């Protein structure tokens, strides 16, 4: 079921696009001229959501695919990836509305990521011992 991690990857790209779009829209709404990255709190929240999502995606995608291709298959890796995706989406929406309410989404996304790290680690070590 390698299709589920592929779907999660596609949805992650759409999440990245969404955060980019919201940041660009906030730049226009609050008249923040490039290359400035500060000014109005609404823009700064959108920018932090975008940057935090990019930072997390860099750690997320490699372990998603390592877990999916090294012994845990697409189902379990895909489910953990969906947990990460739901958590990151929750985090983004909460942060945009009230930065103090972002912790629930952060925790959920980190649980999905941690599960993938464990799966990837076990799968890679197992593959090294067999091959």
mmCIF file of C-alpha atoms in Angstrom:
data_model
loop_
_atom_site.group_PDB
_atom_site.id
_atom_site.type_symbol
_atom_site.label_atom_id
_atom_site.label_comp_id
_atom_site.label_asym_id
_atom_site.label_seq_id
_atom_site.Cartn_x
_atom_site.Cartn_y
_atom_site.Cartn_z
ATOM 1 C CA UNK A 1 0.000 0.000 0.000
ATOM 2 C CA UNK A 2 2.720 2.440 -1.021
ATOM 3 C CA UNK A 3 -0.031 4.693 -2.369
ATOM 4 C CA UNK A 4 -0.884 6.026 1.098
ATOM 5 C CA UNK A 5 2.565 7.580 1.741
ATOM 6 C CA UNK A 6 2.417 8.940 -1.811
ATOM 7 C CA UNK A 7 -0.964 10.534 -1.066
ATOM 8 C CA UNK A 8 0.383 11.937 2.215
ATOM 9 C CA UNK A 9 3.338 13.397 0.295
ATOM 10 C CA UNK A 10 1.001 15.057 -2.190
ATOM 11 C CA UNK A 11 -1.166 16.438 0.625
ATOM 12 C CA UNK A 12 1.978 17.744 2.330
ATOM 13 C CA UNK A 13 2.905 19.632 -0.837
ATOM 14 C CA UNK A 14 -0.597 21.126 -0.838
ATOM 15 C CA UNK A 15 -0.182 22.124 2.817
ATOM 16 C CA UNK A 16 3.100 23.847 1.926
ATOM 17 C CA UNK A 17 1.378 25.640 -0.938
ATOM 18 C CA UNK A 18 -1.432 26.692 1.392
ATOM 19 C CA UNK A 19 0.969 28.192 3.922
ATOM 20 C CA UNK A 20 2.799 29.989 1.115
ATOM 21 C CA UNK A 21 -0.481 31.363 -0.215
ATOM 22 C CA UNK A 22 -1.617 32.578 3.214
ATOM 23 C CA UNK A 23 1.744 34.259 3.794
ATOM 24 C CA UNK A 24 1.629 35.990 0.415
ATOM 25 C CA UNK A 25 -1.910 37.153 1.036
ATOM 26 C CA UNK A 26 -0.943 38.486 4.471
ATOM 27 C CA UNK A 27 2.033 40.303 2.934
ATOM 28 C CA UNK A 28 -0.384 42.160 0.657
ATOM 29 C CA UNK A 29 -3.083 42.705 3.280
ATOM 30 C CA UNK A 30 -0.658 44.240 5.783
ATOM 31 C CA UNK A 31 1.511 45.987 3.168
ATOM 32 C CA UNK A 32 4.737 44.205 4.107
ATOM 33 C CA UNK A 33 7.192 44.853 1.284
ATOM 34 C CA UNK A 34 9.703 42.151 0.389
ATOM 35 C CA UNK A 35 12.225 41.295 1.695
ATOM 36 C CA UNK A 36 10.835 42.385 5.096
ATOM 37 C CA UNK A 37 9.679 39.554 7.343
ATOM 38 C CA UNK A 38 8.312 41.615 10.191
ATOM 39 C CA UNK A 39 5.728 44.296 10.662
ATOM 40 C CA UNK A 40 2.128 43.426 11.422
ATOM 41 C CA UNK A 41 1.484 40.552 13.871
ATOM 42 C CA UNK A 42 -0.934 38.941 11.380
ATOM 43 C CA UNK A 43 1.788 38.726 8.764
ATOM 44 C CA UNK A 44 4.359 37.521 11.285
ATOM 45 C CA UNK A 45 2.051 34.676 12.364
ATOM 46 C CA UNK A 46 1.494 33.605 8.756
ATOM 47 C CA UNK A 47 5.226 33.755 8.064
ATOM 48 C CA UNK A 48 6.081 31.691 11.168
ATOM 49 C CA UNK A 49 3.463 29.094 10.224
ATOM 50 C CA UNK A 50 5.019 28.825 6.764
ATOM 51 C CA UNK A 51 8.591 28.568 8.079
ATOM 52 C CA UNK A 52 7.688 26.111 10.852
ATOM 53 C CA UNK A 53 5.837 23.922 8.353
ATOM 54 C CA UNK A 54 8.806 23.916 5.968
ATOM 55 C CA UNK A 55 11.181 23.063 8.829
ATOM 56 C CA UNK A 56 8.994 20.172 9.955
ATOM 57 C CA UNK A 57 8.468 18.892 6.418
ATOM 58 C CA UNK A 58 12.240 18.562 5.944
ATOM 59 C CA UNK A 59 12.318 16.169 8.913
ATOM 60 C CA UNK A 60 9.029 14.465 8.063
ATOM 61 C CA UNK A 61 9.311 13.370 4.425
ATOM 62 C CA UNK A 62 12.554 11.357 4.707
ATOM 63 C CA UNK A 63 11.309 9.302 7.660
ATOM 64 C CA UNK A 64 7.923 8.802 6.002
ATOM 65 C CA UNK A 65 9.597 7.179 3.016
ATOM 66 C CA UNK A 66 12.206 5.284 5.031
ATOM 67 C CA UNK A 67 9.439 3.794 7.166
ATOM 68 C CA UNK A 68 7.339 2.982 4.097
ATOM 69 C CA UNK A 69 10.160 1.270 2.189
ATOM 70 C CA UNK A 70 12.054 -0.488 4.990
ATOM 71 C CA UNK A 71 9.798 -3.065 6.470
ATOM 72 C CA UNK A 72 6.693 -1.299 7.727
ATOM 73 C CA UNK A 73 4.972 -0.913 4.401
ATOM 74 C CA UNK A 74 2.818 1.893 3.216
ATOM 75 C CA UNK A 75 -0.117 1.314 5.526
ATOM 76 C CA UNK A 76 1.511 1.977 8.903
ATOM 77 C CA UNK A 77 3.828 4.655 7.558
ATOM 78 C CA UNK A 78 0.910 6.271 5.755
ATOM 79 C CA UNK A 79 -1.269 6.283 8.865
ATOM 80 C CA UNK A 80 1.526 7.883 10.906
ATOM 81 C CA UNK A 81 1.999 10.354 8.057
ATOM 82 C CA UNK A 82 -1.685 11.235 8.157
ATOM 83 C CA UNK A 83 -1.381 11.849 11.898
ATOM 84 C CA UNK A 84 1.508 14.247 11.185
ATOM 85 C CA UNK A 85 -0.479 15.966 8.445
ATOM 86 C CA UNK A 86 -3.574 16.422 10.611
ATOM 87 C CA UNK A 87 -1.419 17.746 13.442
ATOM 88 C CA UNK A 88 0.442 20.207 11.199
ATOM 89 C CA UNK A 89 -2.828 21.452 9.704
ATOM 90 C CA UNK A 90 -4.310 21.885 13.171
ATOM 91 C CA UNK A 91 -1.120 23.663 14.285
ATOM 92 C CA UNK A 92 -1.211 26.038 11.305
ATOM 93 C CA UNK A 93 -4.854 27.002 11.741
ATOM 94 C CA UNK A 94 -4.496 27.422 15.502
ATOM 95 C CA UNK A 95 -1.310 29.495 15.186
ATOM 96 C CA UNK A 96 -2.927 31.820 12.647
ATOM 97 C CA UNK A 97 -5.873 32.449 14.963
ATOM 98 C CA UNK A 98 -4.162 32.481 18.367
ATOM 99 C CA UNK A 99 -0.491 31.504 18.717
ATOM 100 C CA UNK A 100 -1.028 30.356 22.312
ATOM 101 C CA UNK A 101 -3.422 27.622 21.090
ATOM 102 C CA UNK A 102 -0.963 25.867 18.762
ATOM 103 C CA UNK A 103 0.376 23.260 21.189
ATOM 104 C CA UNK A 104 -2.271 20.585 20.537
ATOM 105 C CA UNK A 105 -1.491 20.454 16.844
ATOM 106 C CA UNK A 106 2.233 20.506 17.561
ATOM 107 C CA UNK A 107 1.960 17.519 19.908
ATOM 108 C CA UNK A 108 -0.139 15.500 17.446
ATOM 109 C CA UNK A 109 2.261 16.176 14.572
ATOM 110 C CA UNK A 110 5.285 15.266 16.705
ATOM 111 C CA UNK A 111 3.629 11.992 17.735
ATOM 112 C CA UNK A 112 3.169 11.085 14.064
ATOM 113 C CA UNK A 113 6.762 12.098 13.313
ATOM 114 C CA UNK A 114 8.136 10.149 16.299
ATOM 115 C CA UNK A 115 6.267 7.026 15.201
ATOM 116 C CA UNK A 116 7.832 7.359 11.757
ATOM 117 C CA UNK A 117 11.311 7.831 13.234
ATOM 118 C CA UNK A 118 10.897 4.628 15.251
ATOM 119 C CA UNK A 119 9.558 2.693 12.244
ATOM 120 C CA UNK A 120 12.322 4.018 9.982
ATOM 121 C CA UNK A 121 15.018 3.251 12.552
ATOM 122 C CA UNK A 122 13.819 -0.292 13.148
ATOM 123 C CA UNK A 123 13.391 -0.902 9.430
ATOM 124 C CA UNK A 124 16.810 0.426 8.446
ATOM 125 C CA UNK A 125 18.618 -1.490 11.231
ATOM 126 C CA UNK A 126 16.721 -4.649 10.312
ATOM 127 C CA UNK A 127 17.657 -4.215 6.643
ATOM 128 C CA UNK A 128 21.328 -3.717 7.581
ATOM 129 C CA UNK A 129 21.355 -6.900 9.662
ATOM 130 C CA UNK A 130 19.699 -8.993 6.940
ATOM 131 C CA UNK A 131 21.558 -7.608 3.934
#
